Coordinates of N, CA and C in Angstrom, one line a residue:
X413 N 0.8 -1.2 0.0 CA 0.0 0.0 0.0 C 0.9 1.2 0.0
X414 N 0.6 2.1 -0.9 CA 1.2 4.0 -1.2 C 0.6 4.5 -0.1
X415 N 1.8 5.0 0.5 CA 1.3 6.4 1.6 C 2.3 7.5 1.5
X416 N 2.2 9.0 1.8 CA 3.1 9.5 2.1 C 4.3 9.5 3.3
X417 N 5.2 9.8 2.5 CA 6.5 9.6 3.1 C 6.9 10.9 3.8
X418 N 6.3 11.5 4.2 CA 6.7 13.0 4.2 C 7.3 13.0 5.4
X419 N 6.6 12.5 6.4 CA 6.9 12.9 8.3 C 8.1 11.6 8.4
X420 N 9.2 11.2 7.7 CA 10.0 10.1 8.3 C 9.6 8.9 8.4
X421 N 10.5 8.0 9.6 CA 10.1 7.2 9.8 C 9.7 7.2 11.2
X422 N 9.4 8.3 11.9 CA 9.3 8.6 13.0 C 7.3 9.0 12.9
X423 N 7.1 9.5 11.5 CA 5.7 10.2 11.5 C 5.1 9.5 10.4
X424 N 5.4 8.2 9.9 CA 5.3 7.1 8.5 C 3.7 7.2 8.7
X425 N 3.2 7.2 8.0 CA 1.8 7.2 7.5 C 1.2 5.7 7.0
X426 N 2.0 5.0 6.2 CA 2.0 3.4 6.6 C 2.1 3.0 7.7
X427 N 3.2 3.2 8.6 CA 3.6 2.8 10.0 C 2.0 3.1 10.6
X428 N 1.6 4.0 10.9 CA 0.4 5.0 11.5 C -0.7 3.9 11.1
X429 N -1.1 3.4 10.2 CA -1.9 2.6 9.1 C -1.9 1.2 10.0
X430 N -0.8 0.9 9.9 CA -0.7 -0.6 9.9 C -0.7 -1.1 11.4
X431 N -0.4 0.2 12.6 CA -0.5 0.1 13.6 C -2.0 0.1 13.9
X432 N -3.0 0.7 13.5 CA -4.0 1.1 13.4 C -4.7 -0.4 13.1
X433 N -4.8 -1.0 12.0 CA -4.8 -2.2 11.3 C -4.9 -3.5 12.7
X434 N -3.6 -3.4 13.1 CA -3.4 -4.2 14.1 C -3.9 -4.1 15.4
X435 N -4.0 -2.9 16.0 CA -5.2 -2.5 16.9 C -6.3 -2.9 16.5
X436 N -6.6 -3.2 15.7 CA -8.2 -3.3 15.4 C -8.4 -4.7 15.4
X437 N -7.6 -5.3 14.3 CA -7.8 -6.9 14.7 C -7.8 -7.9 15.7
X438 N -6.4 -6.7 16.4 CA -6.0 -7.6 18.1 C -6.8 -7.2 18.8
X439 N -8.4 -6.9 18.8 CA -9.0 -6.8 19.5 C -8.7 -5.1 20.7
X440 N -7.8 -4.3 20.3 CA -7.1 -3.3 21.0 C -8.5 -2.5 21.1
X441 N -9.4 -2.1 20.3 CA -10.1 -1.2 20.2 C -11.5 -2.0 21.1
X442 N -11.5 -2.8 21.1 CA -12.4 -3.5 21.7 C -12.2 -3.5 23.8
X443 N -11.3 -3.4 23.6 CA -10.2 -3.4 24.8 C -10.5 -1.9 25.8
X444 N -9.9 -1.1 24.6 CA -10.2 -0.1 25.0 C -11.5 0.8 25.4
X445 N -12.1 0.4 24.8 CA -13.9 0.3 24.6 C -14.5 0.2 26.1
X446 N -14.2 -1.0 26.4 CA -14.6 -1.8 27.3 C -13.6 -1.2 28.7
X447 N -12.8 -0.8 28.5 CA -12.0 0.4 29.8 C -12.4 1.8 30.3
X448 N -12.4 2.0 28.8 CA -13.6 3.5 29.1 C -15.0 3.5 29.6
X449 N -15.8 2.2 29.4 CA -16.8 2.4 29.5 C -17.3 1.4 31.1
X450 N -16.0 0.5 31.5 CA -16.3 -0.2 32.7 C -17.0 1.1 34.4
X451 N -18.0 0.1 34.5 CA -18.2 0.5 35.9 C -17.4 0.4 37.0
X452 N -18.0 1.1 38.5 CA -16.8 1.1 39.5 C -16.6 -0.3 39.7
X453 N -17.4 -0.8 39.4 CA -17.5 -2.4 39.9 C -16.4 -3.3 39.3
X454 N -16.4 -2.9 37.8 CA -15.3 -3.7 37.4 C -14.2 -3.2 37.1
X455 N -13.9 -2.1 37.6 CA -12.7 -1.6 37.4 C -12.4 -2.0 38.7
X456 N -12.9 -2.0 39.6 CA -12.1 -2.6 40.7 C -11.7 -3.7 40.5
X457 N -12.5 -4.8 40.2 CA -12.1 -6.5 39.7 C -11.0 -6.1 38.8
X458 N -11.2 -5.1 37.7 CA -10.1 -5.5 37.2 C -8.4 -5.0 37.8
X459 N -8.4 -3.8 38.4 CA -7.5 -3.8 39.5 C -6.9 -5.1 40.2
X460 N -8.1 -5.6 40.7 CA -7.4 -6.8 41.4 C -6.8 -7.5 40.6
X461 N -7.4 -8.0 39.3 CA -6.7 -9.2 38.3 C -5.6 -8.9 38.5
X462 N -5.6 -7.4 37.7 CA -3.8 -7.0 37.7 C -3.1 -7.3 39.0
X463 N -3.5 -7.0 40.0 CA -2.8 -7.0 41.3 C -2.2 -8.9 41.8
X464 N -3.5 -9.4 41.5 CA -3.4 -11.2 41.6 C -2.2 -11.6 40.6
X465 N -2.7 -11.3 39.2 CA -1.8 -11.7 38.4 C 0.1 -11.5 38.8
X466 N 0.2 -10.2 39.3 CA 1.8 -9.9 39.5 C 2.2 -10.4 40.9
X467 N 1.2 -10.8 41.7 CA 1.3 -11.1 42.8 C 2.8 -11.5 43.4
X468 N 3.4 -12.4 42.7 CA 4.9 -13.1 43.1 C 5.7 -12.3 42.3
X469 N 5.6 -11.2 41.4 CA 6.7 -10.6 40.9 C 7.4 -9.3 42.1
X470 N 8.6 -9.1 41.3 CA 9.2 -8.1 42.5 C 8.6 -6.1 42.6
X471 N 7.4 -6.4 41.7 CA 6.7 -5.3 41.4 C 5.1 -5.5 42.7
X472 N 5.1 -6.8 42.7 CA 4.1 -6.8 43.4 C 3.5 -5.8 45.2
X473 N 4.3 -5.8 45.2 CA 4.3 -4.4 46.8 C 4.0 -3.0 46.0
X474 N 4.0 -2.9 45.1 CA 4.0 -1.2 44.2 C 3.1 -1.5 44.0
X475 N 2.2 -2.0 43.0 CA 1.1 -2.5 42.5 C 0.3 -2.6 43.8
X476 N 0.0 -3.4 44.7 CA -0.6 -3.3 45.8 C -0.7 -1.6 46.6
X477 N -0.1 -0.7 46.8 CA 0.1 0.3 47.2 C -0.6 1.4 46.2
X478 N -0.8 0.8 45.1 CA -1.6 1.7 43.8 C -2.9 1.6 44.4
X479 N -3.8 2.8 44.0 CA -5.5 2.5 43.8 C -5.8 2.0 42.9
X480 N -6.9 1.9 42.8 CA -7.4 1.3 41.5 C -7.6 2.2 40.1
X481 N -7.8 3.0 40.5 CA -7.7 4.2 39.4 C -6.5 4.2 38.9
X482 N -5.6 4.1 39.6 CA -4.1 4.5 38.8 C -3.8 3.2 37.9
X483 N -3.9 2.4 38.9 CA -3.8 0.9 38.1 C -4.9 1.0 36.6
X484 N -6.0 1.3 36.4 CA -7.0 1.5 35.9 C -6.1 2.5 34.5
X485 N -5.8 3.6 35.0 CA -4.8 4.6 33.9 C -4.0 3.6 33.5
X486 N -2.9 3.2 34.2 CA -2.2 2.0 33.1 C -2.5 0.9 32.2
X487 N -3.9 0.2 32.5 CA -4.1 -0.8 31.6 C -4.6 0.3 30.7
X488 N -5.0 1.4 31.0 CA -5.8 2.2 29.6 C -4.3 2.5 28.8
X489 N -3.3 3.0 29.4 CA -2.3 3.5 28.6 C -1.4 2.0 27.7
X490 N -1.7 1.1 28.8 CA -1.8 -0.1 27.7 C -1.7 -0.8 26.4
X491 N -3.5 -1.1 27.3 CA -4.2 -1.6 26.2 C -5.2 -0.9 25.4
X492 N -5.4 0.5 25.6 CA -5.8 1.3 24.9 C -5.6 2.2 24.0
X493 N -4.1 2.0 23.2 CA -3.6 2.6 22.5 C -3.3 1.4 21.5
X494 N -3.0 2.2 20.3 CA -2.5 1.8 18.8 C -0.9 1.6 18.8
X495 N -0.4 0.7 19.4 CA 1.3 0.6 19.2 C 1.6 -0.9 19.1
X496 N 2.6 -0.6 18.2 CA 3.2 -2.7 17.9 C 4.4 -1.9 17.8
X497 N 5.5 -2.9 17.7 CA 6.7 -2.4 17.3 C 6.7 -2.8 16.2
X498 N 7.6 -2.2 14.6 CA 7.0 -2.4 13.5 C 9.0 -2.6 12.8
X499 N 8.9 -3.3 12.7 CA 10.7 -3.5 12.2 C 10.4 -3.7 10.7
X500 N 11.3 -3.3 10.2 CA 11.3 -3.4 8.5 C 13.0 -3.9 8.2
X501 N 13.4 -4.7 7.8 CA 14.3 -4.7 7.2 C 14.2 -5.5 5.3
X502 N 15.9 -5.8 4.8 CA 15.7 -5.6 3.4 C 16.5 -6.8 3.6
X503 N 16.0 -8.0 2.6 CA 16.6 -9.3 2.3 C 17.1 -9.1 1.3
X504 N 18.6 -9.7 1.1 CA 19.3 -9.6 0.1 C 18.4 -10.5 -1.0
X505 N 18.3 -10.0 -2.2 CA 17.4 -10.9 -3.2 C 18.2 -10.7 -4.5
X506 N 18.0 -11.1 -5.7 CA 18.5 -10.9 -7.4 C 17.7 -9.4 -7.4
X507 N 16.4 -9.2 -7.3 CA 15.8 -8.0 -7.3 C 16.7 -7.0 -6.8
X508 N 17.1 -6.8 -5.3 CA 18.0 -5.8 -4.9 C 19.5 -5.9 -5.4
X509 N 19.7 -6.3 -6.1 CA 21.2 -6.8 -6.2 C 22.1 -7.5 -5.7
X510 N 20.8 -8.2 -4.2 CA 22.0 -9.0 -3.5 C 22.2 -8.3 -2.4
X511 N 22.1 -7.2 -2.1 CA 22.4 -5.9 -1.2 C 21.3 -5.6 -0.2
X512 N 21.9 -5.7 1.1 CA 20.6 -5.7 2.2 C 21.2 -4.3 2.8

């Protein structure tokens, strides 16, 4: 797919696209959906998940000391954004000359 190239590879308009793409399929938008619109009720459960889930890691005493809200802003900054890490590289082929 043609996009402009104008903003780098820092402001890629494919990059922008394809992250977009992949939020949507991986269910990201759905995700996020469902964070914005959770009641107090399950934003607390979901606090806990997170909290249970890390329980044995060495993060686990921080996380416990969070509210739920804050904990709550994190899964949103999360799972509620459009980001993949997107690597491009170039295989040597007869097309390229062989030249990566």
């Amino acid at each position: 797919q043609e996009a402009s190239k104008a903003g780098g590879l820092q402001d890629d308009e494919l990059s922008k696209k394809a992250k977009e793409h992949f939020f949507e399929i991986s269910g990201g938008q759905a995700r996020a959906a469902m964070l914005e619109n959770a009641t107090e009720a399950e934003k607390k459960q979901l606090a806990q998940q997170l909290r249970n889930q890390y329980a044995s890691s060495p993060s686990a005493s921080q996380l416990n000391s969070m509210d739920d809200d804050a904990l709550i802003a994190i899964l949103k900054s999360t799972q509620g954004s459009a980001t993949c890490e997107i690597t491009c590289l170039t295989v040597p082929t007869p097309l390229n000359g062989h030249k990566a």
